[in-house]
């Protein structure tokens, strides 16, 4: 079923009060730059976009023209300064913490039936779905305050040139702007009404517009996929996303590993990055020592490095399911945070 973006419902008095206690929603970001209607290049890009997507050119020009350059978006997309070490412990502490765990247990209890059905139908564990939604938006408490049109136009037309992948990312965000306009036009949604992340991600699961189109599903049976207000649709859509990225039911996400310095060939093990490439026996031969369960694993594996600032890095062995989580966000740190938050919420449920 086609995904239908829906404007978030206004918070009720009681909901607003609860959010203030836990995570006060960020104030809307005021656009700082000029209207894109003043930019000849943006208007030419709007015409080309309209032709590609078979949209009304006047409507596309009007929508793009009302967007504004937002410096906060450009700043947010800029990577940290070169030389700043990654730190798994610091990253983990942002997500594996009491507020998210408590909110996750509440979310799981309220949506147990949908989570169980999604797991039956896709094989994706409830803990992974709960972990994703918790890491992304604290179960809908923080879905972003940037106007989507401002964010996508800023990144499509003014992506920071100093970024090492500026040309590639500019093309990507132009395609997401096209996907967003096509989606909102098809479903009768005002493109200027929706707010989300600085990168243009939407709703509780923070789907990009193209992902909404491809993977969002109507899981509550009301005839539309609503990733702002329907927890069931969010759960079904996240599980459907991983199903489309070949999630394998029953397979662990990762295994522990010990490194044997006497035979360790770390450059070879790290060469494929986190793409599962090695058999269990290959890893053993290259100095990555596995436990009994990992040695019995039949599929390809990858050595995953998690840097700890100035301390020694941590390592795990990732499976194809670990790699599937990184298709949601291309970061092994993200994947581990999703996995461990889900595990901690599951423990809280048992209590």
mmCIF file of N, CA, C and O in Angstrom, residues 26-67:
data_model
loop_
_atom_site.group_PDB
_atom_site.id
_atom_site.type_symbol
_atom_site.label_atom_id
_atom_site.label_comp_id
_atom_site.label_asym_id
_atom_site.label_seq_id
_atom_site.Cartn_x
_atom_site.Cartn_y
_atom_site.Cartn_z
ATOM 1 N N UNK A 26 12.223 20.438 21.171
ATOM 2 C CA UNK A 26 12.989 21.595 20.713
ATOM 3 C C UNK A 26 12.071 22.598 20.036
ATOM 4 O O UNK A 26 11.083 22.242 19.405
ATOM 5 N N UNK A 27 12.384 23.871 20.188
ATOM 6 C CA UNK A 27 11.612 24.912 19.530
ATOM 7 C C UNK A 27 11.873 24.855 18.030
ATOM 8 O O UNK A 27 12.916 24.423 17.565
ATOM 9 N N UNK A 28 10.881 25.324 17.268
ATOM 10 C CA UNK A 28 11.035 25.336 15.823
ATOM 11 C C UNK A 28 12.243 26.178 15.428
ATOM 12 O O UNK A 28 12.532 27.207 16.034
ATOM 13 N N UNK A 29 12.962 25.708 14.420
ATOM 14 C CA UNK A 29 14.143 26.406 13.955
ATOM 15 C C UNK A 29 13.728 27.502 12.977
ATOM 16 O O UNK A 29 13.075 27.229 11.973
ATOM 17 N N UNK A 30 14.071 28.740 13.249
ATOM 18 C CA UNK A 30 13.705 29.848 12.373
ATOM 19 C C UNK A 30 14.625 29.868 11.161
ATOM 20 O O UNK A 30 15.845 29.923 11.313
ATOM 21 N N UNK A 31 14.062 29.803 9.937
ATOM 22 C CA UNK A 31 14.900 29.901 8.743
ATOM 23 C C UNK A 31 15.648 31.234 8.732
ATOM 24 O O UNK A 31 15.067 32.274 9.008
ATOM 25 N N UNK A 32 16.927 31.198 8.398
ATOM 26 C CA UNK A 32 17.744 32.401 8.478
ATOM 27 C C UNK A 32 18.068 32.979 7.109
ATOM 28 O O UNK A 32 18.433 34.146 7.003
ATOM 29 N N UNK A 33 17.973 32.189 6.066
ATOM 30 C CA UNK A 33 18.413 32.635 4.757
ATOM 31 C C UNK A 33 17.289 33.128 3.869
ATOM 32 O O UNK A 33 16.126 33.163 4.271
ATOM 33 N N UNK A 34 17.629 33.490 2.654
ATOM 34 C CA UNK A 34 16.631 33.999 1.710
ATOM 35 C C UNK A 34 15.750 32.889 1.147
ATOM 36 O O UNK A 34 16.087 31.711 1.234
ATOM 37 N N UNK A 35 14.651 33.298 0.556
ATOM 38 C CA UNK A 35 13.780 32.348 -0.130
ATOM 39 C C UNK A 35 14.506 31.791 -1.353
ATOM 40 O O UNK A 35 15.236 32.514 -2.050
ATOM 41 N N UNK A 36 14.269 30.509 -1.645
ATOM 42 C CA UNK A 36 14.888 29.920 -2.827
ATOM 43 C C UNK A 36 14.250 30.413 -4.119
ATOM 44 O O UNK A 36 14.794 30.190 -5.208
ATOM 45 N N UNK A 37 13.120 31.098 -4.044
ATOM 46 C CA UNK A 37 12.529 31.713 -5.232
ATOM 47 C C UNK A 37 13.449 32.785 -5.812
ATOM 48 O O UNK A 37 13.334 33.143 -6.994
ATOM 49 N N UNK A 38 14.374 33.283 -5.001
ATOM 50 C CA UNK A 38 15.317 34.311 -5.442
ATOM 51 C C UNK A 38 16.537 33.717 -6.133
ATOM 52 O O UNK A 38 17.390 34.462 -6.627
ATOM 53 N N UNK A 39 16.624 32.397 -6.166
ATOM 54 C CA UNK A 39 17.799 31.731 -6.728
ATOM 55 C C UNK A 39 17.469 31.142 -8.100
ATOM 56 O O UNK A 39 16.638 30.224 -8.220
ATOM 57 N N UNK A 40 18.125 31.636 -9.139
ATOM 58 C CA UNK A 40 17.896 31.116 -10.490
ATOM 59 C C UNK A 40 18.237 29.632 -10.578
ATOM 60 O O UNK A 40 17.502 28.849 -11.196
ATOM 61 N N UNK A 41 19.347 29.224 -9.955
ATOM 62 C CA UNK A 41 19.753 27.819 -10.028
ATOM 63 C C UNK A 41 18.734 26.907 -9.364
ATOM 64 O O UNK A 41 18.443 25.810 -9.858
ATOM 65 N N UNK A 42 18.156 27.356 -8.248
ATOM 66 C CA UNK A 42 17.161 26.545 -7.549
ATOM 67 C C UNK A 42 15.889 26.412 -8.383
ATOM 68 O O UNK A 42 15.283 25.333 -8.438
ATOM 69 N N UNK A 43 15.502 27.492 -9.032
ATOM 70 C CA UNK A 43 14.298 27.439 -9.870
ATOM 71 C C UNK A 43 14.514 26.557 -11.107
ATOM 72 O O UNK A 43 13.621 25.825 -11.532
ATOM 73 N N UNK A 44 15.711 26.598 -11.659
ATOM 74 C CA UNK A 44 16.017 25.710 -12.780
ATOM 75 C C UNK A 44 16.012 24.251 -12.338
ATOM 76 O O UNK A 44 15.509 23.372 -13.054
ATOM 77 N N UNK A 45 16.563 24.000 -11.142
ATOM 78 C CA UNK A 45 16.545 22.639 -10.599
ATOM 79 C C UNK A 45 15.121 22.183 -10.334
ATOM 80 O O UNK A 45 14.782 21.005 -10.540
ATOM 81 N N UNK A 46 14.258 23.108 -9.879
ATOM 82 C CA UNK A 46 12.852 22.777 -9.631
ATOM 83 C C UNK A 46 12.165 22.366 -10.927
ATOM 84 O O UNK A 46 11.375 21.414 -10.957
ATOM 85 N N UNK A 47 12.468 23.059 -12.024
ATOM 86 C CA UNK A 47 11.864 22.708 -13.318
ATOM 87 C C UNK A 47 12.309 21.321 -13.770
ATOM 88 O O UNK A 47 11.498 20.515 -14.254
ATOM 89 N N UNK A 48 13.614 21.038 -13.608
ATOM 90 C CA UNK A 48 14.128 19.721 -14.003
ATOM 91 C C UNK A 48 13.516 18.627 -13.132
ATOM 92 O O UNK A 48 13.174 17.543 -13.618
ATOM 93 N N UNK A 49 13.387 18.919 -11.837
ATOM 94 C CA UNK A 49 12.777 17.965 -10.907
ATOM 95 C C UNK A 49 11.337 17.663 -11.316
ATOM 96 O O UNK A 49 10.906 16.498 -11.335
ATOM 97 N N UNK A 50 10.591 18.704 -11.629
ATOM 98 C CA UNK A 50 9.190 18.530 -12.018
ATOM 99 C C UNK A 50 9.064 17.655 -13.259
ATOM 100 O O UNK A 50 8.183 16.795 -13.350
ATOM 101 N N UNK A 51 9.986 17.849 -14.207
ATOM 102 C CA UNK A 51 9.949 17.053 -15.432
ATOM 103 C C UNK A 51 10.256 15.592 -15.137
ATOM 104 O O UNK A 51 9.565 14.688 -15.638
ATOM 105 N N UNK A 52 11.282 15.346 -14.319
ATOM 106 C CA UNK A 52 11.642 13.961 -13.983
ATOM 107 C C UNK A 52 10.514 13.247 -13.258
ATOM 108 O O UNK A 52 10.220 12.080 -13.526
ATOM 109 N N UNK A 53 9.915 13.929 -12.291
ATOM 110 C CA UNK A 53 8.890 13.298 -11.446
ATOM 111 C C UNK A 53 7.487 13.433 -12.019
ATOM 112 O O UNK A 53 6.532 12.951 -11.411
ATOM 113 N N UNK A 54 7.374 14.088 -13.180
ATOM 114 C CA UNK A 54 6.073 14.311 -13.823
ATOM 115 C C UNK A 54 5.106 15.028 -12.874
ATOM 116 O O UNK A 54 3.951 14.636 -12.700
ATOM 117 N N UNK A 55 5.621 16.115 -12.277
ATOM 118 C CA UNK A 55 4.834 16.953 -11.391
ATOM 119 C C UNK A 55 4.553 18.281 -12.074
ATOM 120 O O UNK A 55 5.255 18.681 -13.004
ATOM 121 N N UNK A 56 3.540 18.971 -11.603
ATOM 122 C CA UNK A 56 3.187 20.275 -12.142
ATOM 123 C C UNK A 56 4.345 21.252 -11.895
ATOM 124 O O UNK A 56 4.675 21.542 -10.732
ATOM 125 N N UNK A 57 4.973 21.782 -12.950
ATOM 126 C CA UNK A 57 6.136 22.665 -12.757
ATOM 127 C C UNK A 57 5.820 23.904 -11.920
ATOM 128 O O UNK A 57 6.655 24.334 -11.108
ATOM 129 N N UNK A 58 4.644 24.475 -12.106
ATOM 130 C CA UNK A 58 4.281 25.676 -11.345
ATOM 131 C C UNK A 58 4.181 25.358 -9.858
ATOM 132 O O UNK A 58 4.613 26.149 -9.003
ATOM 133 N N UNK A 59 3.624 24.198 -9.549
ATOM 134 C CA UNK A 59 3.488 23.789 -8.141
ATOM 135 C C UNK A 59 4.859 23.529 -7.517
ATOM 136 O O UNK A 59 5.129 23.960 -6.398
ATOM 137 N N UNK A 60 5.736 22.851 -8.250
ATOM 138 C CA UNK A 60 7.072 22.574 -7.732
ATOM 139 C C UNK A 60 7.827 23.877 -7.509
ATOM 140 O O UNK A 60 8.470 24.076 -6.464
ATOM 141 N N UNK A 61 7.740 24.800 -8.467
ATOM 142 C CA UNK A 61 8.388 26.098 -8.304
ATOM 143 C C UNK A 61 7.864 26.831 -7.066
ATOM 144 O O UNK A 61 8.625 27.451 -6.315
ATOM 145 N N UNK A 62 6.547 26.752 -6.877
ATOM 146 C CA UNK A 62 5.946 27.431 -5.727
ATOM 147 C C UNK A 62 6.450 26.841 -4.422
ATOM 148 O O UNK A 62 6.782 27.571 -3.475
ATOM 149 N N UNK A 63 6.520 25.506 -4.335
ATOM 150 C CA UNK A 63 6.954 24.864 -3.100
ATOM 151 C C UNK A 63 8.438 25.117 -2.827
ATOM 152 O O UNK A 63 8.831 25.492 -1.725
ATOM 153 N N UNK A 64 9.265 24.913 -3.851
ATOM 154 C CA UNK A 64 10.694 25.139 -3.672
ATOM 155 C C UNK A 64 10.962 26.619 -3.389
ATOM 156 O O UNK A 64 11.797 26.969 -2.543
ATOM 157 N N UNK A 65 10.235 27.473 -4.056
ATOM 158 C CA UNK A 65 10.435 28.898 -3.886
ATOM 159 C C UNK A 65 10.121 29.407 -2.500
ATOM 160 O O UNK A 65 10.660 30.430 -2.062
ATOM 161 N N UNK A 66 9.244 28.709 -1.772
ATOM 162 C CA UNK A 66 8.891 29.125 -0.417
ATOM 163 C C UNK A 66 9.827 28.555 0.652
ATOM 164 O O UNK A 66 9.704 28.888 1.828
ATOM 165 N N UNK A 67 10.737 27.678 0.242
ATOM 166 C CA UNK A 67 11.727 27.156 1.184
ATOM 167 C C UNK A 67 12.841 28.175 1.371
ATOM 168 O O UNK A 67 13.065 29.043 0.523
#
